[in-house]
Coordinates of C-alpha atoms (C1' of nucleotides) in Angstrom, one line a residue:
Chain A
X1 CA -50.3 -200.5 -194.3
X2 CA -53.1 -198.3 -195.2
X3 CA -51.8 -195.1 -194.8
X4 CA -49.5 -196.3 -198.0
X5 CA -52.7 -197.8 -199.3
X6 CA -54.2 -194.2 -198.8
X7 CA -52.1 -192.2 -200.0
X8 CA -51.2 -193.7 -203.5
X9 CA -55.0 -193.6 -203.6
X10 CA -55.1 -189.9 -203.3
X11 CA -51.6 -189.3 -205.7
X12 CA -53.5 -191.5 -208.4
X13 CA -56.5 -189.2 -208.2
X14 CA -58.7 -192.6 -207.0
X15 CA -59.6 -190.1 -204.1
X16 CA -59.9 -186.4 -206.4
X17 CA -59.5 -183.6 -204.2
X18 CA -62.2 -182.8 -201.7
X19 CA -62.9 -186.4 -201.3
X20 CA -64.6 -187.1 -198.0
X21 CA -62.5 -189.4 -195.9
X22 CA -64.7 -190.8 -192.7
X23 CA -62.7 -192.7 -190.2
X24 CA -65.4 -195.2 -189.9
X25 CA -65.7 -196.1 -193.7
X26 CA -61.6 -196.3 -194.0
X27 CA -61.6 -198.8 -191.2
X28 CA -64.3 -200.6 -192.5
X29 CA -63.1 -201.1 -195.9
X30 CA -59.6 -201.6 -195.4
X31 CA -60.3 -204.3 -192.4
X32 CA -59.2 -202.4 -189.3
X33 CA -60.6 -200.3 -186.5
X34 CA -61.2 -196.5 -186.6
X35 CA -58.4 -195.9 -184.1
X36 CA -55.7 -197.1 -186.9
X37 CA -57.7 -195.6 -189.8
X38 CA -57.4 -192.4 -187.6
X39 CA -54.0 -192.5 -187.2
X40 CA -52.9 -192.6 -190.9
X41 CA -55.5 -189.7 -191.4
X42 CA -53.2 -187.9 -188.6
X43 CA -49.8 -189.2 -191.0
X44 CA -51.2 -187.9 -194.0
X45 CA -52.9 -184.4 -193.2
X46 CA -49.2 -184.0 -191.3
X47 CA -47.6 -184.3 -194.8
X48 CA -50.4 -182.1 -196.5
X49 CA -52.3 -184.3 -198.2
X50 CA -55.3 -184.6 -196.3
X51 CA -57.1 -182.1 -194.1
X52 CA -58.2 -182.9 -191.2
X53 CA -61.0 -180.1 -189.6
X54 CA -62.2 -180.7 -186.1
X55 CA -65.6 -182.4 -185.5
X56 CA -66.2 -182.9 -189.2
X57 CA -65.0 -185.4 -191.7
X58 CA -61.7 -185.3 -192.7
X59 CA -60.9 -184.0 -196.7
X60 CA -58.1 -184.9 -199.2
X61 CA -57.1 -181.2 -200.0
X62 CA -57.2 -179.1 -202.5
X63 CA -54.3 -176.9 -203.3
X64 CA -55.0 -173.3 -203.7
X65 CA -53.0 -172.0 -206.9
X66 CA -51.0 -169.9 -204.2
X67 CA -50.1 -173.1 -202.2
X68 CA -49.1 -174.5 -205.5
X69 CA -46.4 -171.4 -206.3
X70 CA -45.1 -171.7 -203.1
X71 CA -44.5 -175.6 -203.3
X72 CA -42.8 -175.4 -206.4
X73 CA -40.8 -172.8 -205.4
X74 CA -39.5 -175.1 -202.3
X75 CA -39.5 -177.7 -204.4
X76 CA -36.9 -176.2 -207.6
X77 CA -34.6 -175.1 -204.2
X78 CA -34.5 -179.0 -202.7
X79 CA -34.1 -180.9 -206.0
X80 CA -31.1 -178.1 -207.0
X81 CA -29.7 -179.2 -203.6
X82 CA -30.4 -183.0 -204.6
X83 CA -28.6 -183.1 -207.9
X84 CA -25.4 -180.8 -206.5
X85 CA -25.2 -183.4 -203.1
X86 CA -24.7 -186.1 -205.6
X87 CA -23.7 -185.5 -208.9
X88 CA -20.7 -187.2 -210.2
X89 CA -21.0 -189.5 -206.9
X90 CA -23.4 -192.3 -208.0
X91 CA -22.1 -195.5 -208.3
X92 CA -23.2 -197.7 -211.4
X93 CA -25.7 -199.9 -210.4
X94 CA -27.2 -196.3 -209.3
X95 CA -27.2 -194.9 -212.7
X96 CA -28.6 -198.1 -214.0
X97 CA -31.8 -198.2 -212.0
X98 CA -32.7 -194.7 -212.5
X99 CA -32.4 -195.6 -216.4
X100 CA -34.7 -198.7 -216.2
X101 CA -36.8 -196.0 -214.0
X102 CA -37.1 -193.6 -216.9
X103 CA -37.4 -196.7 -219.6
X104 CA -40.9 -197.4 -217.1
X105 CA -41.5 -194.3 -217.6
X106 CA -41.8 -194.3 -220.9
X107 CA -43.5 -197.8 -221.3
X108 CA -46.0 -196.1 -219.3
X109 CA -46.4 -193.3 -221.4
X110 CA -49.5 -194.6 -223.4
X111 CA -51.2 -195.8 -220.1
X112 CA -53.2 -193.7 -217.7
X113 CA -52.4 -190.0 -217.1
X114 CA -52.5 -190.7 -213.2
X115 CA -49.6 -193.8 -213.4
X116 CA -47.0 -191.6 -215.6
X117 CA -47.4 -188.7 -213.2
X118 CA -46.8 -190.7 -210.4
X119 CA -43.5 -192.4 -212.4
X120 CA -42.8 -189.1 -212.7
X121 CA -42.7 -188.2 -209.0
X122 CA -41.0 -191.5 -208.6
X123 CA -38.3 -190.6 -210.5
X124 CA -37.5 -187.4 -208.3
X125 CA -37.5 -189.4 -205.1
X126 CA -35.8 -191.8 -206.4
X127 CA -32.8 -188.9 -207.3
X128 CA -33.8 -187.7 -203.1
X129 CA -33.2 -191.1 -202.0
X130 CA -29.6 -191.4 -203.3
X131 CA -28.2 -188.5 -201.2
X132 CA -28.4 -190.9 -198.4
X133 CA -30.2 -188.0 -196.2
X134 CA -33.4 -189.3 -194.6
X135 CA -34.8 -184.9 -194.2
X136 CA -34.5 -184.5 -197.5
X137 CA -36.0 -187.7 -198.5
X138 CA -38.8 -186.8 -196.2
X139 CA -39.5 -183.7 -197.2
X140 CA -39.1 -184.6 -201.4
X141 CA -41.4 -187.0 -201.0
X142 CA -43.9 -184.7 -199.6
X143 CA -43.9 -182.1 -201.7
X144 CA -43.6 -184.3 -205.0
X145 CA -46.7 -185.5 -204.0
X146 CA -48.5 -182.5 -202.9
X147 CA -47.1 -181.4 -206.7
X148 CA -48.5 -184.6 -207.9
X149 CA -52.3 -183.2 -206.7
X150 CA -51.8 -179.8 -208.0
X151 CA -51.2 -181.0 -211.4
X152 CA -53.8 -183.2 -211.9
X153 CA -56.0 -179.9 -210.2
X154 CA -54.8 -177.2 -212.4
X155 CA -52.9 -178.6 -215.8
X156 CA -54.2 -179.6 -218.8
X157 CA -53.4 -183.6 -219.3
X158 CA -49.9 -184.3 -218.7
X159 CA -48.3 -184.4 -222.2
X160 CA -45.1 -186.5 -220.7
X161 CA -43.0 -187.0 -224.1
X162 CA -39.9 -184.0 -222.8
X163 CA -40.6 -184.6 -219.4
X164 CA -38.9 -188.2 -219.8
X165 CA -36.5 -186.9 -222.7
X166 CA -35.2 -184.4 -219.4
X167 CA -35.2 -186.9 -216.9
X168 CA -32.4 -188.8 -219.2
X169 CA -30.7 -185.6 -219.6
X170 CA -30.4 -184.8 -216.0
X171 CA -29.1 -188.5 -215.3
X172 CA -26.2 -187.8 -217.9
X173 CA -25.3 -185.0 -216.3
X174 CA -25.2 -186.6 -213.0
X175 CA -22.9 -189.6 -214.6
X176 CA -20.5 -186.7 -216.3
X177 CA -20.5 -185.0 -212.7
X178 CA -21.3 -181.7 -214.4
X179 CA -23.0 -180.3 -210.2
X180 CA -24.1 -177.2 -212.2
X181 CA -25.6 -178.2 -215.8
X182 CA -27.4 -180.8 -213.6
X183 CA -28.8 -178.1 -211.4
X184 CA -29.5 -175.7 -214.5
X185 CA -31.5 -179.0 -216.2
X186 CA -33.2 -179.9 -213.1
X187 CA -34.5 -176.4 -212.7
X188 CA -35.6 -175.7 -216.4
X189 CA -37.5 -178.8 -215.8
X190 CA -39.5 -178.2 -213.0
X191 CA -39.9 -174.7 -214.0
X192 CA -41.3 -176.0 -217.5
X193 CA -43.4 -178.4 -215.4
X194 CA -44.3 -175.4 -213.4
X195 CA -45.0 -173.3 -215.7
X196 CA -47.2 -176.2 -218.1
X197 CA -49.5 -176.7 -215.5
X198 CA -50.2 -173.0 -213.3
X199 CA -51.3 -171.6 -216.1
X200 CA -53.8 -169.2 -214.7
X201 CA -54.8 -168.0 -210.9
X202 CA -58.2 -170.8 -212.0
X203 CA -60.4 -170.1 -214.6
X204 CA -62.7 -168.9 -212.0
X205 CA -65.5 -169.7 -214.4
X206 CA -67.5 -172.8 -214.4
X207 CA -66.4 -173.7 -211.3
X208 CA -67.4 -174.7 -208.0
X209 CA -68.9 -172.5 -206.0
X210 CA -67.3 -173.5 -202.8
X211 CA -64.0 -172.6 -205.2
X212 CA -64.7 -168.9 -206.3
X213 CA -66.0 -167.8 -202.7
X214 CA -62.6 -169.8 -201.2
X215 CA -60.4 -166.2 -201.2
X216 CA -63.9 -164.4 -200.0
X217 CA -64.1 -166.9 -197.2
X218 CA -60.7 -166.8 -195.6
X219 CA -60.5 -162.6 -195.3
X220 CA -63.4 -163.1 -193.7
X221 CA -62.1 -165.8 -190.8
Chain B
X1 CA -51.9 -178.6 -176.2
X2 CA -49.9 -181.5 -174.9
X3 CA -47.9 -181.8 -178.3
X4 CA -46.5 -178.4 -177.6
X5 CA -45.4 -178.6 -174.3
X6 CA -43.9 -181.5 -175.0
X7 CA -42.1 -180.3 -177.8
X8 CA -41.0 -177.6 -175.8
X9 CA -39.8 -179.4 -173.1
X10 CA -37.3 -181.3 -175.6
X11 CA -36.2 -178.4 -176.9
X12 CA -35.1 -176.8 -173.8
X13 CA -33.3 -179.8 -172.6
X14 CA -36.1 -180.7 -170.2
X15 CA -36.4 -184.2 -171.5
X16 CA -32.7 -184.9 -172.7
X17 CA -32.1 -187.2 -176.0
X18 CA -32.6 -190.7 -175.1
X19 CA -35.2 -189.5 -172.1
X20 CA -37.9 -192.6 -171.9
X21 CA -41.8 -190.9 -172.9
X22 CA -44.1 -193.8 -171.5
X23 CA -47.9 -193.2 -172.3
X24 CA -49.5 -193.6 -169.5
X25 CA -47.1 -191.4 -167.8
X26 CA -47.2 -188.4 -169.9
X27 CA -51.0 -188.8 -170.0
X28 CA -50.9 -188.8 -166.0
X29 CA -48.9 -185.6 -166.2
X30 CA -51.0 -183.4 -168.4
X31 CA -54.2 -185.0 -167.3
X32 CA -55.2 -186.6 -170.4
X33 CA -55.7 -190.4 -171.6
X34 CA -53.0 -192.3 -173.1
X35 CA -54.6 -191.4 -176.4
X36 CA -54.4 -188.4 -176.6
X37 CA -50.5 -188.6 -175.3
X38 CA -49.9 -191.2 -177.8
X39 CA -51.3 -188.9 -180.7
X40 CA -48.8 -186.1 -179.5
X41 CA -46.1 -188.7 -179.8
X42 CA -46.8 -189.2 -183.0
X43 CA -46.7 -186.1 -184.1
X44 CA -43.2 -185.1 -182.1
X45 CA -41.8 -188.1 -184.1
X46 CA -43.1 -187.1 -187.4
X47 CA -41.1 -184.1 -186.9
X48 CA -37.9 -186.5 -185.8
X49 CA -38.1 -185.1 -182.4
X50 CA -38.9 -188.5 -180.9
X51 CA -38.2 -192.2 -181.8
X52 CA -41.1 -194.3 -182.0
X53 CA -40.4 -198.2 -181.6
X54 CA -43.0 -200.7 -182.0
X55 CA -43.8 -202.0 -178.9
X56 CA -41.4 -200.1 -176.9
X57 CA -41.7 -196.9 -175.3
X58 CA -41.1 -194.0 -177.4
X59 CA -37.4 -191.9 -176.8
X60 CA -36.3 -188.3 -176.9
X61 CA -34.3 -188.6 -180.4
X62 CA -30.4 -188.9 -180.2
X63 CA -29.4 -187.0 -183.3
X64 CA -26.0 -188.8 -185.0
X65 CA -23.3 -186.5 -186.2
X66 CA -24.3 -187.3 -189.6
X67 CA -27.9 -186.2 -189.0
X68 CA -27.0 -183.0 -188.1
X69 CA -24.6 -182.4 -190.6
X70 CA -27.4 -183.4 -193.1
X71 CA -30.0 -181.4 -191.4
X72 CA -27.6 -178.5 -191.2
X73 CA -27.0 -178.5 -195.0
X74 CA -30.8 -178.6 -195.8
X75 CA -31.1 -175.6 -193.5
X76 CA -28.3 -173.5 -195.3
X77 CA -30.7 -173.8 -198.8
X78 CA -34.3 -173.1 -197.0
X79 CA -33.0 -170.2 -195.0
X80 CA -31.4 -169.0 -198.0
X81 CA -34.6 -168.9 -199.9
X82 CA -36.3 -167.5 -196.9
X83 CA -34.3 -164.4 -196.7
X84 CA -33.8 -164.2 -200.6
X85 CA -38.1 -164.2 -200.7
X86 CA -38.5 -161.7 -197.6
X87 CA -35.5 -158.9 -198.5
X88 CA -36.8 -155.4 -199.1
X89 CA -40.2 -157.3 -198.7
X90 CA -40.5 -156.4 -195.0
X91 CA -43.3 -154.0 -193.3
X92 CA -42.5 -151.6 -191.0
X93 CA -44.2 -153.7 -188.1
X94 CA -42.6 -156.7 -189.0
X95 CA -38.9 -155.5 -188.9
X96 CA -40.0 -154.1 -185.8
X97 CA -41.0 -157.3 -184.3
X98 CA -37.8 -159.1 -185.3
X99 CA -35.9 -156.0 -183.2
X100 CA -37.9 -155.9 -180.6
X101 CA -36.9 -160.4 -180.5
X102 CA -33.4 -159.9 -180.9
X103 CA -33.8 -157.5 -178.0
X104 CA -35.7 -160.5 -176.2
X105 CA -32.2 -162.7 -177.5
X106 CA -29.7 -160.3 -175.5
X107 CA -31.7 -159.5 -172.4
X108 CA -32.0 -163.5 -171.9
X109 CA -28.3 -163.8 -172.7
X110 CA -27.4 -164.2 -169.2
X111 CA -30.3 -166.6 -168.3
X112 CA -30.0 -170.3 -169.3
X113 CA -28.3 -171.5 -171.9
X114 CA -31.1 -173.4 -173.2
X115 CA -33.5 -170.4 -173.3
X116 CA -31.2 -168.5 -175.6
X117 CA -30.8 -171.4 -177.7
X118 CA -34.4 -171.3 -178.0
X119 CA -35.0 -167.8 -178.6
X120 CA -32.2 -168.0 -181.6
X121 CA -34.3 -170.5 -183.0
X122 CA -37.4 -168.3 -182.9
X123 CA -35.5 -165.8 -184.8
X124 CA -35.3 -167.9 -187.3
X125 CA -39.2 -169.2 -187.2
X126 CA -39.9 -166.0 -187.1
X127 CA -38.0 -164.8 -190.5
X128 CA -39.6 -168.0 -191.8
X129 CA -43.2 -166.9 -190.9
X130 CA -42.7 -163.3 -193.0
X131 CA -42.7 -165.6 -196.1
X132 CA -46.5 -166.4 -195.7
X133 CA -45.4 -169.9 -197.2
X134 CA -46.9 -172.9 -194.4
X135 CA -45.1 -175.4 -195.9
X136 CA -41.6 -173.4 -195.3
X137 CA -42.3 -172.3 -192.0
X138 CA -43.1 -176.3 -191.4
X139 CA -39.8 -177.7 -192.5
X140 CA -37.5 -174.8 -191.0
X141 CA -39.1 -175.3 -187.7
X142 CA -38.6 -178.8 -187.7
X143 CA -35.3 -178.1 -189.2
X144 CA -34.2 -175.4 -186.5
X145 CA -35.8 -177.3 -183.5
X146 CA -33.6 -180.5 -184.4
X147 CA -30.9 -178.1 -184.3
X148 CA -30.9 -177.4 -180.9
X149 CA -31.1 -180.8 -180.0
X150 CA -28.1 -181.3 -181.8
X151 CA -26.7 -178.5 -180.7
X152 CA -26.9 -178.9 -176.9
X153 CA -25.6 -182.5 -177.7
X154 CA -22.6 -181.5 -179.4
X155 CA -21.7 -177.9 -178.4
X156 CA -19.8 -176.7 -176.0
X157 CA -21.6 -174.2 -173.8
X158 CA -23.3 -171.6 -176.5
X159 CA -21.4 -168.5 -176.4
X160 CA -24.7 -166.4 -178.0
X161 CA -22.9 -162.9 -178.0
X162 CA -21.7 -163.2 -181.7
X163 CA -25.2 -164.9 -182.7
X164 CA -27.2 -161.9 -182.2
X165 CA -25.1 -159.6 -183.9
X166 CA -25.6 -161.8 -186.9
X167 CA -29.1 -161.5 -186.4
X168 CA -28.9 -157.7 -186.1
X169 CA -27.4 -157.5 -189.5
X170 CA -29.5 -160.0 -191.2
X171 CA -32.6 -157.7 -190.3
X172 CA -30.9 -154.5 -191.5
X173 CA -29.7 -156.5 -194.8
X174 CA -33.6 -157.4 -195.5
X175 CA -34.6 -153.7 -194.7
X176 CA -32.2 -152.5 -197.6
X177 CA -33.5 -154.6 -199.4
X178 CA -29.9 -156.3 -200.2
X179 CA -31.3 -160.2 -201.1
X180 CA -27.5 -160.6 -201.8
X181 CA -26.1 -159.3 -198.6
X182 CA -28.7 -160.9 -196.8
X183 CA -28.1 -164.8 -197.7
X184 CA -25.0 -164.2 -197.8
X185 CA -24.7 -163.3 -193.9
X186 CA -27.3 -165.7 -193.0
X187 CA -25.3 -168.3 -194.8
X188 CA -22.3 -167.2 -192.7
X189 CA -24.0 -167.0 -189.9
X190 CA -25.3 -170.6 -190.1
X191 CA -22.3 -172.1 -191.2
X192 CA -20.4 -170.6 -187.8
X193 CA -23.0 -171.9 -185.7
X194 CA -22.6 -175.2 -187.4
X195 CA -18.4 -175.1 -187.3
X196 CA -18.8 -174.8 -183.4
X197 CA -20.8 -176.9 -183.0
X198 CA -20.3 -179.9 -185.3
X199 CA -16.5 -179.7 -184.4
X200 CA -15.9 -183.3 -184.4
X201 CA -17.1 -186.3 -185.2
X202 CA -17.9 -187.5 -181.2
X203 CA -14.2 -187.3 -180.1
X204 CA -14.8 -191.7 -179.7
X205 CA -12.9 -192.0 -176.6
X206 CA -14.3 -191.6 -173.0
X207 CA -17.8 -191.6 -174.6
X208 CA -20.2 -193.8 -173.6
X209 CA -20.0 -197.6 -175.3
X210 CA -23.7 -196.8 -176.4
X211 CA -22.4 -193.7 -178.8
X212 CA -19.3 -195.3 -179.4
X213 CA -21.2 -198.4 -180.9
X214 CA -24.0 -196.6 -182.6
X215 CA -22.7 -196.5 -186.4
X216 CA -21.9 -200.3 -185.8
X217 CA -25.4 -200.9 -184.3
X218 CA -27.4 -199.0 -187.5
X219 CA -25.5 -201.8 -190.1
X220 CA -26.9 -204.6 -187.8
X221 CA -30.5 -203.9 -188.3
Chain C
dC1 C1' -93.0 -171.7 -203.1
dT2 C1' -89.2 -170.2 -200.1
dC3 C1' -87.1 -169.4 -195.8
dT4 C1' -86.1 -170.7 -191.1
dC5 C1' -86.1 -173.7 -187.1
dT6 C1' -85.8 -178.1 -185.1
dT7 C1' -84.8 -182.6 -184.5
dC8 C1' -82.3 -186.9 -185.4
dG9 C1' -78.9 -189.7 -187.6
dA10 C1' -74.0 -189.6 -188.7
dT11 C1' -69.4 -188.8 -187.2
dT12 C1' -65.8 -187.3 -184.4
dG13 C1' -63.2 -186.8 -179.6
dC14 C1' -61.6 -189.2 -176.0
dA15 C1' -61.3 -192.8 -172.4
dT16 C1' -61.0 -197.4 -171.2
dG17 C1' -60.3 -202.5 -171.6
dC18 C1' -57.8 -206.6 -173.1
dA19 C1' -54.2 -209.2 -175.4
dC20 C1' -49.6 -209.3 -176.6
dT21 C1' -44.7 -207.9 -176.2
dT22 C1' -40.8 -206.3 -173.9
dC23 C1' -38.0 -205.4 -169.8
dG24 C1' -35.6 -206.3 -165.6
dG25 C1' -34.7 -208.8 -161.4
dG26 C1' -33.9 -213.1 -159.1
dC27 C1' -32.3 -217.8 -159.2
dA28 C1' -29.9 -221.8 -160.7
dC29 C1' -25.8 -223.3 -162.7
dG30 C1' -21.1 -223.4 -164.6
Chain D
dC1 C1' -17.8 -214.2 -160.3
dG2 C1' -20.0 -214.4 -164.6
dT3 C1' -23.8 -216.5 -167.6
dG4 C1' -28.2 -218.1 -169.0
dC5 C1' -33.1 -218.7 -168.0
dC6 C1' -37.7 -217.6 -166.2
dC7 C1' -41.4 -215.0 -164.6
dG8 C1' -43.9 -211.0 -162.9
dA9 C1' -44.5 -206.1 -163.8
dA10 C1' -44.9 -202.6 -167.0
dG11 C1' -45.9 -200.8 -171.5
dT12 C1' -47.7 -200.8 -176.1
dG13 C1' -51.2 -202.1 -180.1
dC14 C1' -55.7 -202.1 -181.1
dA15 C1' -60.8 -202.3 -180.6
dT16 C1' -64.7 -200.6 -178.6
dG17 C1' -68.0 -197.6 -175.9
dC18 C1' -70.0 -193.3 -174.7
dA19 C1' -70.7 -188.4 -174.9
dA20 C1' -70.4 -184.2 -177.6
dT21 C1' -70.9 -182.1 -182.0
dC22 C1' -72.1 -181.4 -186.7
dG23 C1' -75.2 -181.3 -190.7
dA24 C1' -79.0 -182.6 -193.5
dA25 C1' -83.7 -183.5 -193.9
dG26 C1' -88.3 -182.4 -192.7
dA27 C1' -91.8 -179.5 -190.5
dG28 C1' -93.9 -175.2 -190.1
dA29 C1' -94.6 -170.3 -190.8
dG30 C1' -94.8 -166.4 -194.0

DNA sequence: CTCTCTTCGATTGCATGCACTTCGGGCACG
DNA sequence: CGTGCCCGAAGTGCATGCAATCGAAGAGAG
């Protein structure tokens, strides 16, 4: 399916932000016509990822540092919601695949920057996907991996070491059943995630110009 | 825009849940190709208001209990968030334009049921819009538009009086200012529209053997 | 040398065509 | 009367064609 095909491309960075995605070149390449390459463009601009302007070539996106706060904030709401829905409810064979999950994770520590930040997200829909609720699956996914883009945008390289050390403490807590230490740990850790990578409103030196001029552009709409 | 009219029509109970959505027959209606009908489709059932089946024709969405009880929970959280981002937050124009819609809310109280239904659910789009955050108003208007599908499915006939005083003192909660107050009625105020309507689990006898056989029908696929 | 205008290639928006799949009615048969 | 089968009609999946639109390069003027 090449909208999967597409969109891990754009999560592992393959495609950076800004990216120019024509329809014809997608069909071309991934052996199809532009009608289905057209379609999964449709899919993913309608979970953010790609935007799609009319009469030009579609764009991966590229998360303002405002669209970034407000994801995150969504984001620490919706996984709190997660780990209280299912904490002290997962059955064994549960616990054990989010632990060989996290034991990936760390084998995949010393590999790219782009594969542990996507084990990473992984690991978070993995936690979505045990509530048994196909919304909140849905809409985890999506912002994990608008989340995914802004970090690779705005932090510094991932140093993933405590983010896997927190993942293994959140899964105890969810084994103990402990609904609110599992929602205190889940929230220190995406606010320390949060916090590692929107570090500043963008250096707004050295960069693009297309960038700087972005807030000057849209008061001006 | 044939996606919102279509939309629209679902919510209002124009097209009921399990109402056939042929291509070529929508196109014929709005005067368009079955592309651009079959676009629109898409995009209704990436925002679960239609089921898309491959090679069959598409079908207004028959939410299960379980759905809306999932979909109802996810709401509680993001509107919770909304109004805990918005309180005290408010201009003076923008109170006034939720007034001036809960005035809308009563002087349609009489008309059809489904128009009130809808105009509730604006409210609620509406306090979503005052957080200038896309990505919530996205999910809460998917959220709050699969609710009145499920609503109009499960409810008895919407007795809307109570539902508008709630609104009434959710707004003057966010003008104080009270973040507390405020969640804490619109959580309330959710939770009673939920209780009437998700008042049992389909009451299993007299039903139709489609409904009846659904759970049993999910297992077989 | 720089700025502006124009023109042409590149790309999207949309409609249509064709092959394949599903649905539903009629008919034979138990 | 109920059951299984078959075939035409209807509908979807996908590719392609054509017109409209955008943008980048090149020509021309200052």
């Amino acid at each position: 399916m090449i909208c999967r095909a597409l969109r891990r491309a754009i999560i592992e960075q393959a495609l950076e932000p800004g990216a120019k995605l024509p329809e014809d070149s997608l069909g071309e390449r991934f052996g199809v016509s532009r009608t289905i390459a057209r379609y999964a463009l449709g899919q993913l601009a309608s979970e953010g990822l790609v935007e799609l302007r009319r009469n030009r070539i579609a764009v991966v996106v590229t998360p303002s540092w405002q669209d970034a706060r407000d994801i995150f904030d969504i984001r620490m709401d919706l996984e709190r919601l997660i780990v209280r829905k299912i904490a002290g409810k997962l059955s064994g064979s549960q616990i054990a695949r989010l632990k060989a999950h996290v034991e990936a994770e760390r084998e995949a520590h010393d590999g790219p920057n782009a594969v542990s930040i996507r084990l990473a997200t992984e690991f978070h829909i993995m936690l979505a996907s045990m509530t048994n609720s196909p919304v909140l699956v849905r809409y985890v996914s999506e912002i994990a991996y608008r989340c995914c883009l802004t970090l690779s945008l705005f932090s510094r390289p991932h140093s993933s070491e405590c983010g896997i050390s927190e993942h293994i403490a959140i899964i105890e807590a969810l084994q103990d059943g402990d609904a609110n230490k599992a929602m205190s740990l889940m929230h220190s850790h995406l606010d320390s995630v949060a916090n590692r990578a929107l570090v500043e409103p963008t250096p707004a030196r050295g960069r693009d110009l297309l960038d700087v001029l972005a807030p000057y552009a849209e008061e001006a709409t």
